[in-house]
Coordinates of C-alpha atoms and ligand atoms in Angstrom, one line a residue:
M682 CA 139.9 -3.0 -99.2
N683 CA 138.5 -1.7 -95.9
D684 CA 139.9 -2.7 -92.5
F685 CA 136.7 -2.9 -90.6
E686 CA 133.8 -5.3 -90.1
T687 CA 130.2 -4.0 -90.2
V688 CA 128.5 -6.8 -88.4
Y689 CA 129.3 -10.3 -87.2
L690 CA 128.6 -13.0 -84.6
D691 CA 131.3 -13.4 -82.0
D692 CA 131.4 -17.0 -80.9
K693 CA 133.6 -16.3 -77.9
T694 CA 131.2 -13.8 -76.2
R695 CA 128.1 -15.2 -77.9
K696 CA 127.2 -11.7 -78.9
L697 CA 126.2 -9.6 -81.9
V698 CA 129.0 -7.3 -82.8
I699 CA 128.4 -4.1 -84.8
L700 CA 130.6 -1.2 -85.7
D701 CA 128.9 1.9 -84.2
Q702 CA 128.2 4.0 -87.3
T703 CA 127.1 7.0 -85.3
R704 CA 130.7 7.5 -84.4
L705 CA 132.1 7.4 -87.9
P706 CA 134.1 8.8 -89.6
N707 CA 136.1 9.8 -86.5
E708 CA 136.1 6.7 -84.3
I709 CA 136.1 3.0 -84.9
T710 CA 134.1 1.5 -82.0
Y711 CA 132.6 -1.9 -81.8
L712 CA 129.6 -2.7 -79.7
F713 CA 129.0 -6.2 -78.3
L714 CA 125.3 -6.8 -77.7
N715 CA 122.9 -9.4 -76.5
D716 CA 120.4 -7.3 -74.6
P717 CA 117.1 -6.9 -76.4
K718 CA 116.7 -3.2 -75.6
E719 CA 120.3 -2.4 -76.6
I720 CA 119.9 -4.3 -79.9
W721 CA 116.6 -2.5 -80.6
E722 CA 118.1 0.8 -79.9
A723 CA 121.2 0.1 -82.0
I724 CA 118.9 -0.4 -85.0
Y725 CA 116.6 2.5 -84.1
L726 CA 119.4 5.0 -83.4
L727 CA 121.3 3.9 -86.6
K728 CA 124.3 2.5 -84.8
V729 CA 123.8 -0.2 -87.4
R730 CA 121.9 0.9 -90.5
G731 CA 121.3 0.1 -94.2
A732 CA 118.7 -2.5 -95.1
P733 CA 120.9 -5.6 -95.5
A734 CA 123.0 -4.8 -92.4
I735 CA 119.9 -4.3 -90.3
G736 CA 118.6 -7.7 -91.5
V737 CA 121.9 -9.5 -90.7
S738 CA 122.1 -7.8 -87.3
A739 CA 118.5 -8.7 -86.4
A740 CA 119.2 -12.4 -87.2
I741 CA 122.4 -12.5 -85.2
G742 CA 120.9 -10.4 -82.4
L743 CA 117.8 -12.7 -82.1
W744 CA 120.1 -15.6 -81.7
A745 CA 122.3 -13.8 -79.1
I746 CA 119.2 -12.8 -77.1
L747 CA 117.8 -16.3 -77.1
A748 CA 121.1 -18.0 -76.4
R749 CA 121.7 -16.0 -73.1
E750 CA 118.4 -17.0 -71.6
R751 CA 117.1 -20.1 -69.8
Y752 CA 113.8 -21.8 -70.6
S753 CA 111.5 -24.0 -68.5
S754 CA 109.9 -25.5 -71.5
K755 CA 109.9 -25.6 -75.3
E756 CA 106.6 -23.6 -75.3
Q757 CA 108.3 -20.9 -73.3
F758 CA 111.2 -20.8 -75.7
F759 CA 108.9 -20.4 -78.7
S760 CA 106.8 -17.8 -77.1
R761 CA 110.0 -15.8 -76.2
L762 CA 111.2 -16.3 -79.8
H763 CA 108.0 -14.8 -81.2
Q764 CA 108.0 -11.9 -78.7
M765 CA 111.6 -11.0 -79.7
V766 CA 110.8 -11.3 -83.4
E767 CA 108.0 -8.8 -83.0
Y768 CA 110.0 -6.5 -80.8
L769 CA 113.1 -6.2 -83.0
D770 CA 110.9 -5.9 -86.1
S771 CA 109.3 -2.7 -84.5
A772 CA 112.6 -0.9 -84.5
R773 CA 112.3 0.5 -88.1
P774 CA 109.4 0.1 -90.6
T775 CA 110.8 0.7 -94.1
A776 CA 113.6 -1.8 -94.8
V777 CA 111.9 -5.1 -95.6
N778 CA 115.2 -7.0 -94.8
L779 CA 114.5 -6.6 -91.1
S780 CA 111.2 -8.5 -91.1
W781 CA 112.6 -10.8 -93.8
A782 CA 115.5 -11.9 -91.6
L783 CA 113.4 -12.2 -88.5
E784 CA 110.7 -14.3 -90.2
T785 CA 113.4 -16.5 -91.8
M786 CA 114.8 -17.1 -88.4
E787 CA 111.4 -17.9 -86.8
Q788 CA 110.6 -20.3 -89.7
E789 CA 113.9 -22.0 -89.3
A790 CA 113.2 -22.6 -85.6
L791 CA 109.6 -23.9 -86.3
G792 CA 111.0 -26.2 -89.0
H793 CA 113.1 -27.8 -86.3
R794 CA 110.5 -27.8 -83.5
D795 CA 111.2 -31.5 -82.8
F796 CA 114.8 -30.7 -81.7
S797 CA 115.7 -29.8 -78.1
V798 CA 116.0 -26.1 -77.2
D799 CA 119.8 -26.4 -77.4
G800 CA 119.4 -28.1 -80.8
I801 CA 117.2 -25.3 -82.1
L802 CA 119.6 -22.7 -80.8
Q803 CA 122.4 -24.3 -82.8
V804 CA 120.2 -24.3 -85.9
L805 CA 119.5 -20.6 -85.3
H806 CA 123.2 -19.8 -84.8
D807 CA 124.0 -21.5 -88.1
K808 CA 121.2 -19.8 -90.0
A809 CA 122.3 -16.4 -88.8
V810 CA 125.8 -17.1 -89.9
R811 CA 124.5 -18.2 -93.3
I812 CA 122.3 -15.1 -93.7
R813 CA 125.5 -13.1 -93.2
E814 CA 127.5 -15.1 -95.7
D815 CA 124.7 -15.0 -98.2
D816 CA 124.7 -11.3 -98.0
I817 CA 128.3 -11.2 -99.0
A818 CA 127.7 -13.4 -102.0
M819 CA 124.6 -11.5 -103.1
C820 CA 126.4 -8.2 -103.0
K821 CA 129.3 -9.5 -105.0
A822 CA 127.0 -10.9 -107.6
I823 CA 125.2 -7.5 -107.9
G824 CA 128.6 -5.9 -108.5
E825 CA 129.4 -8.4 -111.2
H826 CA 126.2 -7.6 -113.1
A827 CA 126.6 -3.9 -112.6
L828 CA 130.1 -4.0 -114.0
T829 CA 128.6 -5.1 -117.4
L830 CA 126.8 -1.7 -117.5
V831 CA 129.8 0.7 -117.2
K832 CA 133.3 1.2 -118.7
P833 CA 136.7 2.1 -117.3
G834 CA 137.0 5.8 -116.3
D835 CA 133.3 6.4 -115.9
G836 CA 131.9 8.8 -113.4
L837 CA 129.5 7.0 -111.0
L838 CA 127.1 8.8 -108.6
T839 CA 125.7 7.2 -105.5
H840 CA 123.4 8.5 -102.7
C841 CA 123.3 7.8 -98.9
N842 CA 125.3 4.7 -98.0
A843 CA 124.5 1.5 -99.8
G844 CA 128.1 0.5 -99.2
R845 CA 130.0 -2.0 -97.1
L846 CA 128.7 -0.3 -94.0
A847 CA 125.1 -1.0 -95.1
T848 CA 125.8 -4.6 -95.8
V849 CA 128.5 -7.1 -94.7
K850 CA 131.0 -6.5 -97.5
Y851 CA 131.0 -4.8 -100.9
G852 CA 127.7 -3.0 -100.4
T853 CA 125.0 -3.1 -103.1
A854 CA 125.4 0.2 -105.0
T855 CA 129.1 0.3 -104.2
A856 CA 129.9 -3.3 -105.2
V857 CA 130.5 -2.2 -108.8
M858 CA 133.0 0.4 -107.4
Y859 CA 134.9 -2.1 -105.2
L860 CA 135.0 -4.8 -108.0
G861 CA 135.9 -2.1 -110.5
Q862 CA 138.8 -1.0 -108.4
E863 CA 140.1 -4.6 -108.1
R864 CA 140.0 -4.8 -111.9
G865 CA 141.6 -1.5 -112.7
Y866 CA 138.5 0.4 -113.9
H867 CA 139.5 3.7 -112.3
F868 CA 136.0 5.0 -111.7
H869 CA 135.4 8.6 -110.5
V870 CA 132.8 8.2 -107.8
F871 CA 130.6 11.1 -106.7
C872 CA 128.7 10.7 -103.4
D873 CA 125.9 12.9 -102.2
E874 CA 126.3 14.1 -98.6
T875 CA 122.7 13.0 -97.9
R876 CA 120.9 15.3 -95.6
P877 CA 119.8 15.2 -92.8
L878 CA 121.9 12.4 -91.4
L879 CA 124.9 12.7 -93.7
Q880 CA 125.4 9.0 -94.5
G881 CA 127.0 9.9 -97.8
A882 CA 129.6 12.2 -96.1
R883 CA 130.2 10.3 -92.9
L884 CA 130.0 6.7 -94.3
T885 CA 130.2 6.4 -98.1
A886 CA 133.0 9.0 -98.4
F887 CA 134.8 7.3 -95.5
E888 CA 134.7 3.8 -96.7
L889 CA 135.5 4.5 -100.4
H890 CA 138.3 6.8 -99.5
Q891 CA 139.7 4.3 -97.0
A892 CA 139.6 1.7 -99.8
G893 CA 141.6 4.0 -102.0
I894 CA 138.8 4.7 -104.5
D895 CA 138.7 8.1 -106.2
V896 CA 135.7 9.7 -104.5
T897 CA 134.4 13.2 -104.5
L898 CA 131.9 14.4 -102.0
E899 CA 129.1 16.8 -103.0
C900 CA 126.1 18.4 -101.4
D901 CA 122.8 16.8 -102.3
G902 CA 121.7 19.7 -104.5
M903 CA 124.8 19.5 -106.7
S904 CA 124.1 16.2 -108.4
A905 CA 121.9 17.7 -111.2
S906 CA 124.7 20.1 -112.0
A907 CA 127.3 17.3 -112.1
M908 CA 125.0 15.4 -114.5
R909 CA 124.5 18.4 -116.7
K910 CA 128.3 18.9 -116.9
G911 CA 128.6 15.3 -118.2
L912 CA 130.6 14.1 -115.1
I913 CA 128.2 11.2 -114.4
Q914 CA 127.8 8.2 -116.7
A915 CA 125.6 6.1 -114.3
V916 CA 123.8 6.4 -111.0
F917 CA 123.8 3.4 -108.6
V918 CA 121.6 3.5 -105.5
G919 CA 120.4 0.9 -102.9
A920 CA 116.9 0.1 -101.8
D921 CA 115.2 -0.5 -98.5
R922 CA 112.2 -2.2 -100.1
V923 CA 111.4 -2.8 -103.8
A924 CA 107.6 -3.2 -104.5
A925 CA 106.3 -5.8 -107.0
N926 CA 105.9 -3.2 -109.7
G927 CA 109.5 -1.9 -109.3
D928 CA 108.8 1.2 -107.3
F929 CA 111.3 1.3 -104.5
A930 CA 112.0 3.1 -101.2
N931 CA 115.4 4.4 -100.5
K932 CA 117.0 7.2 -98.6
I933 CA 115.2 10.6 -98.9
G934 CA 116.5 12.4 -102.0
T935 CA 116.8 9.3 -104.2
S936 CA 113.7 10.1 -106.2
M937 CA 115.0 13.7 -107.0
L938 CA 118.2 12.1 -108.2
A939 CA 116.2 9.7 -110.5
L940 CA 114.3 12.7 -111.9
A941 CA 117.5 14.6 -112.6
A942 CA 119.1 11.5 -114.2
W943 CA 116.0 11.1 -116.5
R944 CA 116.3 14.8 -117.5
Y945 CA 120.0 14.4 -118.4
H946 CA 119.7 10.9 -119.9
V947 CA 122.0 9.3 -117.3
P948 CA 121.1 5.6 -116.6
F949 CA 119.8 5.1 -113.1
Y950 CA 120.1 1.7 -111.5
C951 CA 118.6 0.4 -108.3
C952 CA 120.8 -2.3 -106.6
A953 CA 118.9 -4.7 -104.3
P954 CA 119.5 -8.2 -103.1
S955 CA 116.4 -10.5 -103.3
S956 CA 116.0 -10.0 -99.5
S957 CA 115.0 -6.4 -100.3
I958 CA 112.3 -7.3 -102.7
D959 CA 108.8 -7.4 -101.4
F960 CA 106.3 -9.1 -103.8
S961 CA 103.5 -8.7 -101.1
T962 CA 103.6 -4.9 -101.6
A963 CA 102.1 -4.0 -105.0
S964 CA 103.5 -0.5 -105.4
G965 CA 105.3 2.3 -103.7
D966 CA 102.0 3.5 -102.3
G967 CA 102.0 0.5 -99.9
I968 CA 105.5 1.2 -98.4
V969 CA 105.5 2.6 -94.9
I970 CA 108.0 5.5 -94.8
E971 CA 109.7 6.1 -91.5
E972 CA 109.4 9.6 -90.1
R973 CA 112.1 10.7 -87.7
K974 CA 112.7 13.4 -85.1
P975 CA 112.6 17.1 -86.2
E976 CA 115.9 17.7 -84.4
E977 CA 117.8 15.6 -86.9
V978 CA 117.1 18.5 -89.4
T979 CA 117.2 21.5 -87.1
D980 CA 119.9 20.8 -84.5
M981 CA 121.8 17.6 -84.8
W982 CA 125.0 18.6 -86.6
Y983 CA 125.1 22.2 -85.3
Q984 CA 126.6 23.9 -82.3
A985 CA 123.6 26.2 -82.2
P986 CA 120.1 25.5 -83.6
M987 CA 120.0 26.2 -87.3
A988 CA 116.3 26.9 -87.6
P989 CA 113.8 29.0 -85.7
R990 CA 112.5 27.3 -82.6
G991 CA 109.1 25.8 -83.1
I992 CA 109.4 25.6 -86.9
K993 CA 107.4 22.9 -88.6
V994 CA 109.7 20.1 -89.9
F995 CA 109.0 17.3 -92.4
N996 CA 111.6 14.6 -91.9
P997 CA 110.8 11.4 -93.8
A998 CA 113.8 9.1 -93.8
F999 CA 113.0 7.6 -97.2
D1000 CA 111.2 8.4 -100.5
V1001 CA 109.7 6.2 -103.2
T1002 CA 111.2 6.3 -106.7
D1003 CA 108.7 5.5 -109.4
H1004 CA 109.6 2.5 -111.4
D1005 CA 109.4 4.2 -114.8
L1006 CA 112.4 6.4 -113.8
V1007 CA 114.6 3.3 -113.2
T1008 CA 116.8 2.0 -116.0
G1009 CA 117.3 -1.4 -114.3
I1010 CA 117.0 -3.2 -111.0
I1011 CA 120.1 -5.2 -110.3
T1012 CA 119.8 -8.2 -108.1
E1013 CA 122.1 -11.1 -107.4
K1014 CA 120.3 -13.0 -110.2
G1015 CA 120.7 -10.4 -112.9
I1016 CA 119.4 -7.1 -114.3
A1017 CA 115.6 -6.7 -114.4
R1018 CA 114.2 -4.2 -116.9
Y1019 CA 110.8 -2.6 -117.3
P1020 CA 108.1 -3.8 -117.0
Y1021 CA 109.3 -4.8 -113.5
D1022 CA 106.1 -6.5 -112.4
Q1023 CA 107.0 -9.2 -114.9
S1024 CA 110.8 -9.1 -115.0
L1025 CA 111.3 -9.3 -111.2
R1026 CA 108.9 -12.2 -110.8
R1027 CA 110.5 -14.0 -113.7
M1028 CA 113.9 -13.4 -112.2
L1029 CA 113.1 -14.2 -108.6
G1030 CA 110.0 -16.3 -108.7
Ligands
MRU2076 O1 118.4 5.3 -92.8 P1 119.5 4.4 -93.3 O2 120.9 5.0 -93.2 O3 119.3 3.0 -92.8 O4 119.2 4.4 -94.9 C1 119.9 3.5 -95.7 C2 119.5 3.6 -97.1 O5 118.6 4.3 -97.5 C3 120.3 2.7 -98.1 O6 120.5 3.3 -99.3 C4 119.5 1.4 -98.2 O7 119.3 0.8 -96.9 C5 120.2 0.4 -99.0 S1 121.6 -0.3 -98.3 C6 122.3 -1.4 -99.2

């Protein structure tokens, strides 16, 4: 498997530790953080990214911020806690895991409001560690369910990075690939480069290749052609937020992939832990899609600008895939099938 950690809590320094993903694949650099602005920026600038990893980082980061400060009263502690929850939550809008993890932490603190401040900090420490461990277990369970849908030697396509780097271990969409490798399935994995930020090329290709999985990198526009040639037997992607009706937001380009998969009769699966499912959002129309800087498209990976100065740029970081294009939504509890408004609720209550 891989020889890096995505995110963890370091008890010695009492800090959040993340692998700086903006430096991959060329450099392994860990950042030790407990300053609110640095943690906010790490999430905003995608030093840590991927819905589950953002949630885990926010939970650990919240604890690290609170644990380094001193409080004159419990009221002051709770007011600072709430302020930091709102601040960190403002870093990115689309992945529901961020607000889920922060709300879970705040509720945990409120549930122990009779404890001393030190006691509440201990409870928050333990909760953050548990959120991290639960993420590992959920991803592994998603992989087990996904393995029942494929056979040895299959060609599997994935988009963006819903891998170990987007979670704590295994990934969501890549869990099937890691577990398959352990069990001798010999999958042929294709990963889209994922414009404009190249998470597929820089991150997914990096982590699967490092783990010794047979992986082929392709430009985003090549996936329909790979499906038409019969190279792909199933598509597995992650999700930043799954609405109650099964529409889901994921990295920009996912919905085009679903359309191509539908055309070529390739099963298309969305892999999402229950922390990514948002029953309070009825459909994809209610999901806020993050828009990012134009320079990510025009300049970022080039030595000279690659578009005329002043050109209008549309740079949504995510898109919504309609639920009727999805063959199944795989959570840690099983595989939900259409109609998702009923199957997801039945599965996750
Ligand atoms: O902008 P990013 O890199 O955070 O986008 C990540 C994705 O879209 C992932 O596919 C999604 O978060 C699922 S991660 C298991």
